[in-house]
């Protein structure tokens, strides 16, 4: 996450259409120990520092039941990232590869996803471990880790569908 | 995904601020066998049907290197979902729980995430297994599965930070 605004040798910037196909609302804010991108971890670790996810009203009621899950998937908006580099050089060595084969914050839609360990719920706040984002990062969504979640709703025909599509 | 537009007994709708904090651009389209929400699987399965993820220009170059990864994380926009139900009743039995403790498509920011098995790349298209979304779902992002990915960029101080924040 060192990149500020440069384009490095070998990288490719594109001119993209305006990002107006869908709109996001920030539903909370993430508090971490990392105030700038030069100090953020490259990847979160489950024994990393406790961070605080603050959920705003009117979405606090959506937390009901979340403490049943030890691991939560967090989606957040990488608000300091440029969005136009389709090929990037993480080592700044002239060798570039596609953004979709990297977990770089520089993406056409800069959304970070992380699995975190839920330590504690304190009202509208969740204390978690495993994050790697900047202090103040906007929150987009929280979901139970798919590995821990069994759908409650009735099954549908697609649930039993295997093999190739007709 | 049976819900069309109803609010069920026990559910709670909120009035949310406008979703204008950030904008998304649809970078592709997902082709699946499921034309309506009554047939979609509740959860994708890795032995499920092969689906096709079509990436639009100018983002095709961002696919460079993606075939190194057997599993890809896919982010997509759940374009038929309402966004205002913070407590939901998946069984329609009067018992509701928070949206963040469900993997329901009805969320404040209706973004789906799924891990898929990459079967084949064919130019701008990826053939994958493991999806559970509607045919025509807009694509938002592709990333290597975090479990398979080792950052290429130099380490940063946060990478070695464990325990509680100061």
mmCIF file of C-alpha atoms in Angstrom:
data_model
loop_
_atom_site.group_PDB
_atom_site.id
_atom_site.type_symbol
_atom_site.label_atom_id
_atom_site.label_comp_id
_atom_site.label_asym_id
_atom_site.label_seq_id
_atom_site.Cartn_x
_atom_site.Cartn_y
_atom_site.Cartn_z
ATOM 1 C CA UNK A 1 0.000 0.000 0.000
ATOM 2 C CA UNK A 2 2.994 2.319 -0.447
ATOM 3 C CA UNK A 3 1.693 3.577 -3.733
ATOM 4 C CA UNK A 4 0.503 7.127 -3.463
ATOM 5 C CA UNK A 5 -0.181 8.332 -6.932
ATOM 6 C CA UNK A 6 2.684 7.204 -9.101
ATOM 7 C CA UNK A 7 2.627 5.000 -12.172
ATOM 8 C CA UNK A 8 5.649 2.712 -12.157
ATOM 9 C CA UNK A 9 7.652 1.374 -15.104
ATOM 10 C CA UNK A 10 5.735 -1.434 -16.806
ATOM 11 C CA UNK A 11 2.378 -0.459 -15.354
ATOM 12 C CA UNK A 12 -0.690 0.212 -17.484
ATOM 13 C CA UNK A 13 -3.302 2.863 -16.737
ATOM 14 C CA UNK A 14 -6.634 2.869 -18.515
ATOM 15 C CA UNK A 15 -9.327 5.450 -18.965
ATOM 16 C CA UNK A 16 -12.415 3.943 -17.406
ATOM 17 C CA UNK A 17 -16.056 4.947 -17.755
ATOM 18 C CA UNK A 18 -17.473 6.893 -14.789
ATOM 19 C CA UNK A 19 -18.178 4.777 -11.707
ATOM 20 C CA UNK A 20 -21.887 5.397 -11.657
ATOM 21 C CA UNK A 21 -23.380 1.949 -12.255
ATOM 22 C CA UNK A 22 -24.275 1.487 -8.572
ATOM 23 C CA UNK A 23 -23.903 3.518 -5.389
ATOM 24 C CA UNK A 24 -22.578 2.544 -1.975
ATOM 25 C CA UNK A 25 -23.505 3.876 1.427
ATOM 26 C CA UNK A 26 -20.879 3.793 4.166
ATOM 27 C CA UNK A 27 -22.444 1.919 7.077
ATOM 28 C CA UNK A 28 -19.652 2.352 9.594
ATOM 29 C CA UNK A 29 -16.002 3.082 10.141
ATOM 30 C CA UNK A 30 -13.019 0.865 10.926
ATOM 31 C CA UNK A 31 -10.524 1.883 13.612
ATOM 32 C CA UNK A 32 -7.040 0.363 13.309
ATOM 33 C CA UNK A 33 -3.539 1.260 14.559
ATOM 34 C CA UNK A 34 -2.377 2.246 11.061
ATOM 35 C CA UNK A 35 -2.633 5.924 10.256
ATOM 36 C CA UNK A 36 -0.852 5.818 6.894
ATOM 37 C CA UNK A 37 -0.253 3.397 4.090
ATOM 38 C CA UNK A 38 3.458 3.062 4.797
ATOM 39 C CA UNK A 39 2.677 1.186 8.005
ATOM 40 C CA UNK A 40 -0.306 -0.992 7.113
ATOM 41 C CA UNK A 41 0.278 -4.727 6.990
ATOM 42 C CA UNK A 42 0.283 -6.279 3.521
ATOM 43 C CA UNK A 43 -2.046 -8.938 4.894
ATOM 44 C CA UNK A 44 -4.039 -9.128 8.104
ATOM 45 C CA UNK A 45 -3.119 -11.796 10.640
ATOM 46 C CA UNK A 46 -5.472 -13.483 13.075
ATOM 47 C CA UNK A 47 -3.012 -12.808 15.916
ATOM 48 C CA UNK A 48 -2.753 -9.167 14.903
ATOM 49 C CA UNK A 49 -3.895 -6.188 16.972
ATOM 50 C CA UNK A 50 -7.498 -5.818 18.050
ATOM 51 C CA UNK A 51 -9.291 -3.355 15.803
ATOM 52 C CA UNK A 52 -12.701 -1.779 16.246
ATOM 53 C CA UNK A 53 -15.470 -1.828 13.677
ATOM 54 C CA UNK A 54 -18.021 0.883 14.409
ATOM 55 C CA UNK A 55 -21.463 0.385 12.858
ATOM 56 C CA UNK A 56 -23.565 3.509 12.275
ATOM 57 C CA UNK A 57 -27.276 3.884 12.766
ATOM 58 C CA UNK A 58 -29.704 2.898 11.285
ATOM 59 C CA UNK A 59 -27.796 -0.364 10.674
ATOM 60 C CA UNK A 60 -27.001 -1.413 14.251
ATOM 61 C CA UNK A 61 -30.044 -3.715 14.390
ATOM 62 C CA UNK A 62 -28.483 -5.690 11.531
ATOM 63 C CA UNK A 63 -25.850 -6.935 14.013
ATOM 64 C CA UNK A 64 -28.419 -9.118 15.839
ATOM 65 C CA UNK A 65 -27.082 -12.649 16.014
ATOM 66 C CA UNK A 66 -23.581 -11.860 14.811
ATOM 67 C CA UNK A 67 -21.893 -13.084 17.997
ATOM 68 C CA UNK A 68 -22.841 -16.645 17.009
ATOM 69 C CA UNK A 69 -19.979 -16.524 14.522
ATOM 70 C CA UNK A 70 -16.328 -16.706 15.390
ATOM 71 C CA UNK A 71 -15.244 -15.419 12.003
ATOM 72 C CA UNK A 72 -16.776 -12.546 10.081
ATOM 73 C CA UNK A 73 -16.182 -11.427 6.520
ATOM 74 C CA UNK A 74 -15.633 -7.668 6.340
ATOM 75 C CA UNK A 75 -16.014 -5.547 3.202
ATOM 76 C CA UNK A 76 -14.584 -2.038 3.199
ATOM 77 C CA UNK A 77 -13.880 0.821 0.850
ATOM 78 C CA UNK A 78 -10.204 1.468 0.081
ATOM 79 C CA UNK A 79 -10.766 5.183 0.035
ATOM 80 C CA UNK A 80 -7.199 6.257 -0.782
ATOM 81 C CA UNK A 81 -6.730 4.048 -3.834
ATOM 82 C CA UNK A 82 -6.560 5.089 -7.430
ATOM 83 C CA UNK A 83 -8.658 2.852 -9.698
ATOM 84 C CA UNK A 84 -7.120 2.985 -13.140
ATOM 85 C CA UNK A 85 -4.077 0.671 -13.083
ATOM 86 C CA UNK A 86 -4.934 -2.626 -14.761
ATOM 87 C CA UNK A 87 -1.329 -3.870 -14.733
ATOM 88 C CA UNK A 88 0.807 -3.200 -11.686
ATOM 89 C CA UNK A 89 4.347 -3.769 -10.499
ATOM 90 C CA UNK A 90 4.249 -4.581 -6.772
ATOM 91 C CA UNK A 91 8.023 -4.852 -6.528
ATOM 92 C CA UNK A 92 8.624 -1.771 -8.670
ATOM 93 C CA UNK A 93 11.030 -3.828 -10.780
ATOM 94 C CA UNK A 94 9.550 -3.195 -14.223
ATOM 95 C CA UNK A 95 7.614 -6.481 -14.116
ATOM 96 C CA UNK A 96 3.864 -5.956 -14.098
ATOM 97 C CA UNK A 97 0.869 -8.250 -13.740
ATOM 98 C CA UNK A 98 -2.882 -7.850 -13.794
ATOM 99 C CA UNK A 99 -4.740 -6.257 -10.891
ATOM 100 C CA UNK A 100 -7.070 -9.289 -10.708
ATOM 101 C CA UNK A 101 -4.123 -11.557 -9.960
ATOM 102 C CA UNK A 102 -3.071 -9.310 -7.063
ATOM 103 C CA UNK A 103 -4.762 -8.372 -3.821
ATOM 104 C CA UNK A 104 -3.607 -4.782 -4.314
ATOM 105 C CA UNK A 105 -5.843 -1.970 -3.044
ATOM 106 C CA UNK A 106 -5.559 -0.357 -6.483
ATOM 107 C CA UNK A 107 -8.539 -1.876 -8.332
ATOM 108 C CA UNK A 108 -11.344 -0.731 -10.632
ATOM 109 C CA UNK A 109 -13.674 -0.965 -7.626
ATOM 110 C CA UNK A 110 -11.434 -0.579 -4.567
ATOM 111 C CA UNK A 111 -13.198 -2.924 -2.163
ATOM 112 C CA UNK A 112 -11.187 -4.847 0.403
ATOM 113 C CA UNK A 113 -12.395 -8.141 1.864
ATOM 114 C CA UNK A 114 -10.992 -9.766 4.941
ATOM 115 C CA UNK A 115 -11.905 -12.615 7.280
ATOM 116 C CA UNK A 116 -11.563 -11.509 10.889
ATOM 117 C CA UNK A 117 -11.832 -13.207 14.249
ATOM 118 C CA UNK A 118 -14.637 -11.742 16.342
ATOM 119 C CA UNK A 119 -13.298 -11.006 19.830
ATOM 120 C CA UNK A 120 -16.215 -9.142 21.364
ATOM 121 C CA UNK A 121 -19.327 -7.148 20.566
ATOM 122 C CA UNK A 122 -19.765 -3.912 22.462
ATOM 123 C CA UNK A 123 -23.084 -2.376 21.401
ATOM 124 C CA UNK A 124 -22.611 -0.894 17.948
ATOM 125 C CA UNK A 125 -18.913 -1.853 17.903
ATOM 126 C CA UNK A 126 -17.214 -5.131 17.053
ATOM 127 C CA UNK A 127 -13.710 -5.833 18.316
ATOM 128 C CA UNK A 128 -11.900 -8.042 15.821
ATOM 129 C CA UNK A 129 -8.475 -9.332 14.822
ATOM 130 C CA UNK A 130 -7.159 -9.889 11.325
ATOM 131 C CA UNK A 131 -7.568 -6.514 9.628
ATOM 132 C CA UNK A 132 -4.940 -4.758 7.544
ATOM 133 C CA UNK A 133 -6.626 -1.509 6.542
ATOM 134 C CA UNK A 134 -6.059 2.132 7.366
ATOM 135 C CA UNK A 135 -7.556 3.808 10.402
ATOM 136 C CA UNK A 136 -10.794 5.479 9.326
ATOM 137 C CA UNK A 137 -11.566 3.072 6.478
ATOM 138 C CA UNK A 138 -15.280 3.171 5.536
ATOM 139 C CA UNK A 139 -17.255 -0.019 6.227
ATOM 140 C CA UNK A 140 -19.426 -1.502 3.471
ATOM 141 C CA UNK A 141 -20.662 -4.866 4.765
ATOM 142 C CA UNK A 142 -20.337 -7.638 7.351
ATOM 143 C CA UNK A 143 -21.230 -11.293 6.707
ATOM 144 C CA UNK A 144 -20.721 -14.559 8.553
ATOM 145 C CA UNK A 145 -17.747 -16.478 7.157
ATOM 146 C CA UNK A 146 -19.273 -18.683 4.464
ATOM 147 C CA UNK A 147 -17.571 -21.732 5.957
ATOM 148 C CA UNK A 148 -19.473 -21.273 9.225
ATOM 149 C CA UNK A 149 -22.829 -20.367 7.735
ATOM 150 C CA UNK A 150 -25.660 -22.726 6.836
ATOM 151 C CA UNK A 151 -28.573 -21.077 5.037
ATOM 152 C CA UNK A 152 -31.742 -20.868 7.114
ATOM 153 C CA UNK A 153 -34.043 -20.363 4.175
ATOM 154 C CA UNK A 154 -35.612 -23.371 2.402
ATOM 155 C CA UNK A 155 -33.486 -25.093 -0.221
ATOM 156 C CA UNK A 156 -33.967 -24.249 -3.884
ATOM 157 C CA UNK A 157 -33.497 -26.347 -7.026
ATOM 158 C CA UNK A 158 -30.053 -24.870 -7.766
ATOM 159 C CA UNK A 159 -28.702 -26.221 -4.475
ATOM 160 C CA UNK A 160 -28.651 -29.735 -5.886
ATOM 161 C CA UNK A 161 -27.346 -28.841 -9.319
ATOM 162 C CA UNK A 162 -23.927 -30.244 -10.177
ATOM 163 C CA UNK A 163 -21.866 -30.764 -13.325
ATOM 164 C CA UNK A 164 -22.043 -28.735 -16.493
ATOM 165 C CA UNK A 165 -24.794 -26.344 -17.389
ATOM 166 C CA UNK A 166 -27.276 -27.558 -19.971
ATOM 167 C CA UNK B 1 -33.306 -15.419 -2.874
ATOM 168 C CA UNK B 2 -37.058 -15.977 -3.134
ATOM 169 C CA UNK B 3 -37.806 -12.588 -1.671
ATOM 170 C CA UNK B 4 -39.149 -10.275 -4.285
ATOM 171 C CA UNK B 5 -40.330 -7.191 -2.547
ATOM 172 C CA UNK B 6 -42.238 -8.275 0.522
ATOM 173 C CA UNK B 7 -41.571 -7.462 4.153
ATOM 174 C CA UNK B 8 -42.318 -10.535 6.275
ATOM 175 C CA UNK B 9 -43.677 -10.706 9.831
ATOM 176 C CA UNK B 10 -40.935 -9.806 12.305
ATOM 177 C CA UNK B 11 -38.742 -8.059 9.771
ATOM 178 C CA UNK B 12 -37.492 -4.494 10.192
ATOM 179 C CA UNK B 13 -37.098 -1.992 7.380
ATOM 180 C CA UNK B 14 -35.154 1.212 7.878
ATOM 181 C CA UNK B 15 -34.969 4.456 5.977
ATOM 182 C CA UNK B 16 -31.361 4.753 4.901
ATOM 183 C CA UNK B 17 -29.469 7.784 3.633
ATOM 184 C CA UNK B 18 -28.901 7.869 -0.140
ATOM 185 C CA UNK B 19 -26.250 5.454 -1.395
ATOM 186 C CA UNK B 20 -23.941 8.104 -2.762
ATOM 187 C CA UNK B 21 -20.800 7.739 -0.637
ATOM 188 C CA UNK B 22 -18.924 5.887 -3.380
ATOM 189 C CA UNK B 23 -19.660 4.729 -6.915
ATOM 190 C CA UNK B 24 -19.122 1.380 -8.587
ATOM 191 C CA UNK B 25 -18.430 0.585 -12.205
ATOM 192 C CA UNK B 26 -19.573 -2.779 -13.558
ATOM 193 C CA UNK B 27 -16.488 -4.415 -15.060
ATOM 194 C CA UNK B 28 -18.148 -7.509 -16.496
ATOM 195 C CA UNK B 29 -21.130 -9.802 -16.430
ATOM 196 C CA UNK B 30 -21.661 -13.262 -14.938
ATOM 197 C CA UNK B 31 -23.425 -15.956 -16.937
ATOM 198 C CA UNK B 32 -25.063 -18.749 -14.913
ATOM 199 C CA UNK B 33 -27.845 -21.291 -15.495
ATOM 200 C CA UNK B 34 -30.221 -19.464 -13.124
ATOM 201 C CA UNK B 35 -32.596 -17.040 -14.783
ATOM 202 C CA UNK B 36 -34.687 -16.239 -11.723
ATOM 203 C CA UNK B 37 -34.285 -16.115 -7.985
ATOM 204 C CA UNK B 38 -36.587 -19.081 -7.369
ATOM 205 C CA UNK B 39 -33.997 -21.404 -8.882
ATOM 206 C CA UNK B 40 -30.675 -20.007 -7.669
ATOM 207 C CA UNK B 41 -28.743 -22.113 -5.179
ATOM 208 C CA UNK B 42 -28.638 -20.793 -1.634
ATOM 209 C CA UNK B 43 -24.903 -21.425 -1.685
ATOM 210 C CA UNK B 44 -22.524 -22.170 -4.520
ATOM 211 C CA UNK B 45 -20.819 -25.548 -4.620
ATOM 212 C CA UNK B 46 -17.416 -26.325 -6.065
ATOM 213 C CA UNK B 47 -18.883 -29.263 -7.995
ATOM 214 C CA UNK B 48 -21.672 -27.051 -9.329
ATOM 215 C CA UNK B 49 -22.206 -26.115 -12.963
ATOM 216 C CA UNK B 50 -19.566 -24.274 -14.930
ATOM 217 C CA UNK B 51 -20.413 -20.588 -15.162
ATOM 218 C CA UNK B 52 -18.830 -17.918 -17.325
ATOM 219 C CA UNK B 53 -17.459 -14.634 -16.040
ATOM 220 C CA UNK B 54 -17.158 -12.132 -18.867
ATOM 221 C CA UNK B 55 -14.745 -9.243 -18.280
ATOM 222 C CA UNK B 56 -15.355 -6.053 -20.236
ATOM 223 C CA UNK B 57 -12.783 -3.777 -21.804
ATOM 224 C CA UNK B 58 -10.789 -1.816 -20.700
ATOM 225 C CA UNK B 59 -10.237 -4.263 -17.806
ATOM 226 C CA UNK B 60 -9.224 -7.411 -19.691
ATOM 227 C CA UNK B 61 -5.501 -6.664 -19.200
ATOM 228 C CA UNK B 62 -6.111 -6.906 -15.440
ATOM 229 C CA UNK B 63 -6.585 -10.685 -15.916
ATOM 230 C CA UNK B 64 -2.857 -11.191 -16.656
ATOM 231 C CA UNK B 65 -1.530 -13.868 -14.329
ATOM 232 C CA UNK B 66 -4.887 -15.002 -12.984
ATOM 233 C CA UNK B 67 -4.499 -18.573 -14.239
ATOM 234 C CA UNK B 68 -1.803 -19.111 -11.607
ATOM 235 C CA UNK B 69 -4.583 -19.385 -9.059
ATOM 236 C CA UNK B 70 -6.890 -22.334 -8.673
ATOM 237 C CA UNK B 71 -9.368 -20.367 -6.591
ATOM 238 C CA UNK B 72 -10.592 -16.845 -7.234
ATOM 239 C CA UNK B 73 -12.658 -14.568 -5.049
ATOM 240 C CA UNK B 74 -15.494 -12.986 -7.027
ATOM 241 C CA UNK B 75 -17.374 -9.840 -5.999
ATOM 242 C CA UNK B 76 -20.647 -9.042 -7.729
ATOM 243 C CA UNK B 77 -23.590 -6.704 -7.464
ATOM 244 C CA UNK B 78 -26.873 -8.282 -6.324
ATOM 245 C CA UNK B 79 -28.868 -6.100 -8.656
ATOM 246 C CA UNK B 80 -32.336 -7.377 -7.770
ATOM 247 C CA UNK B 81 -32.046 -6.918 -4.007
ATOM 248 C CA UNK B 82 -33.766 -4.357 -1.855
ATOM 249 C CA UNK B 83 -31.389 -2.760 0.659
ATOM 250 C CA UNK B 84 -33.469 -1.626 3.595
ATOM 251 C CA UNK B 85 -34.192 -4.738 5.714
ATOM 252 C CA UNK B 86 -31.910 -4.779 8.743
ATOM 253 C CA UNK B 87 -33.720 -7.707 10.398
ATOM 254 C CA UNK B 88 -34.912 -10.573 8.214
ATOM 255 C CA UNK B 89 -36.811 -13.810 8.560
ATOM 256 C CA UNK B 90 -35.258 -16.370 6.189
ATOM 257 C CA UNK B 91 -37.757 -19.070 7.139
ATOM 258 C CA UNK B 92 -40.723 -16.677 7.066
ATOM 259 C CA UNK B 93 -41.698 -17.937 10.511
ATOM 260 C CA UNK B 94 -41.909 -14.644 12.386
ATOM 261 C CA UNK B 95 -38.373 -15.052 13.768
ATOM 262 C CA UNK B 96 -35.987 -12.415 12.493
ATOM 263 C CA UNK B 97 -32.255 -11.824 12.824
ATOM 264 C CA UNK B 98 -29.800 -9.209 11.653
ATOM 265 C CA UNK B 99 -28.716 -8.963 8.032
ATOM 266 C CA UNK B 100 -25.044 -9.052 9.095
ATOM 267 C CA UNK B 101 -25.555 -12.495 10.644
ATOM 268 C CA UNK B 102 -26.993 -13.802 7.370
ATOM 269 C CA UNK B 103 -25.535 -14.198 3.897
ATOM 270 C CA UNK B 104 -28.797 -12.909 2.431
ATOM 271 C CA UNK B 105 -28.652 -10.876 -0.788
ATOM 272 C CA UNK B 106 -30.767 -8.225 0.941
ATOM 273 C CA UNK B 107 -28.108 -5.961 2.480
ATOM 274 C CA UNK B 108 -27.404 -2.223 2.821
ATOM 275 C CA UNK B 109 -24.788 -2.646 0.091
ATOM 276 C CA UNK B 110 -25.872 -5.714 -1.894
ATOM 277 C CA UNK B 111 -22.473 -7.153 -2.771
ATOM 278 C CA UNK B 112 -22.038 -10.911 -3.052
ATOM 279 C CA UNK B 113 -18.685 -12.602 -2.504
ATOM 280 C CA UNK B 114 -17.878 -16.136 -3.525
ATOM 281 C CA UNK B 115 -14.796 -18.328 -3.826
ATOM 282 C CA UNK B 116 -14.820 -20.155 -7.134
ATOM 283 C CA UNK B 117 -12.686 -22.823 -8.756
ATOM 284 C CA UNK B 118 -11.050 -21.565 -11.932
ATOM 285 C CA UNK B 119 -11.591 -24.137 -14.674
ATOM 286 C CA UNK B 120 -10.264 -22.297 -17.711
ATOM 287 C CA UNK B 121 -9.493 -18.869 -19.093
ATOM 288 C CA UNK B 122 -10.762 -18.152 -22.571
ATOM 289 C CA UNK B 123 -9.604 -14.651 -23.536
ATOM 290 C CA UNK B 124 -11.776 -12.169 -21.672
ATOM 291 C CA UNK B 125 -13.856 -14.966 -20.113
ATOM 292 C CA UNK B 126 -13.215 -17.135 -17.078
ATOM 293 C CA UNK B 127 -14.979 -20.474 -16.711
ATOM 294 C CA UNK B 128 -15.515 -21.211 -13.036
ATOM 295 C CA UNK B 129 -17.438 -23.424 -10.637
ATOM 296 C CA UNK B 130 -18.940 -22.448 -7.303
ATOM 297 C CA UNK B 131 -21.234 -19.543 -8.134
ATOM 298 C CA UNK B 132 -24.799 -19.133 -6.926
ATOM 299 C CA UNK B 133 -25.913 -15.872 -8.533
ATOM 300 C CA UNK B 134 -28.427 -14.967 -11.196
ATOM 301 C CA UNK B 135 -27.636 -15.004 -14.889
ATOM 302 C CA UNK B 136 -26.633 -11.482 -15.893
ATOM 303 C CA UNK B 137 -25.265 -10.448 -12.492
ATOM 304 C CA UNK B 138 -22.876 -7.482 -12.792
ATOM 305 C CA UNK B 139 -19.231 -8.174 -11.922
ATOM 306 C CA UNK B 140 -17.422 -5.854 -9.501
ATOM 307 C CA UNK B 141 -14.048 -7.466 -8.785
ATOM 308 C CA UNK B 142 -11.843 -10.568 -9.005
ATOM 309 C CA UNK B 143 -9.023 -11.371 -6.574
ATOM 310 C CA UNK B 144 -6.837 -14.399 -5.896
ATOM 311 C CA UNK B 145 -8.119 -16.392 -2.914
ATOM 312 C CA UNK B 146 -6.289 -14.865 0.039
ATOM 313 C CA UNK B 147 -5.200 -18.333 1.172
ATOM 314 C CA UNK B 148 -3.280 -18.841 -2.064
ATOM 315 C CA UNK B 149 -1.817 -15.371 -2.342
ATOM 316 C CA UNK B 150 1.525 -14.177 -0.985
ATOM 317 C CA UNK B 151 2.111 -10.447 -1.367
ATOM 318 C CA UNK B 152 4.807 -9.555 -3.895
ATOM 319 C CA UNK B 153 5.405 -6.065 -2.551
ATOM 320 C CA UNK B 154 8.006 -5.485 0.187
ATOM 321 C CA UNK B 155 6.899 -6.114 3.762
ATOM 322 C CA UNK B 156 5.753 -3.216 5.905
ATOM 323 C CA UNK B 157 5.959 -2.638 9.677
ATOM 324 C CA UNK B 158 2.331 -3.682 10.250
ATOM 325 C CA UNK B 159 3.051 -7.165 8.899
ATOM 326 C CA UNK B 160 4.907 -8.057 12.077
ATOM 327 C CA UNK B 161 2.494 -6.405 14.498
ATOM 328 C CA UNK B 162 0.698 -8.776 16.866
ATOM 329 C CA UNK B 163 -1.273 -8.463 20.097
ATOM 330 C CA UNK B 164 -3.266 -5.478 21.239
ATOM 331 C CA UNK B 165 -3.028 -2.024 19.781
ATOM 332 C CA UNK B 166 -1.096 0.529 21.805
#
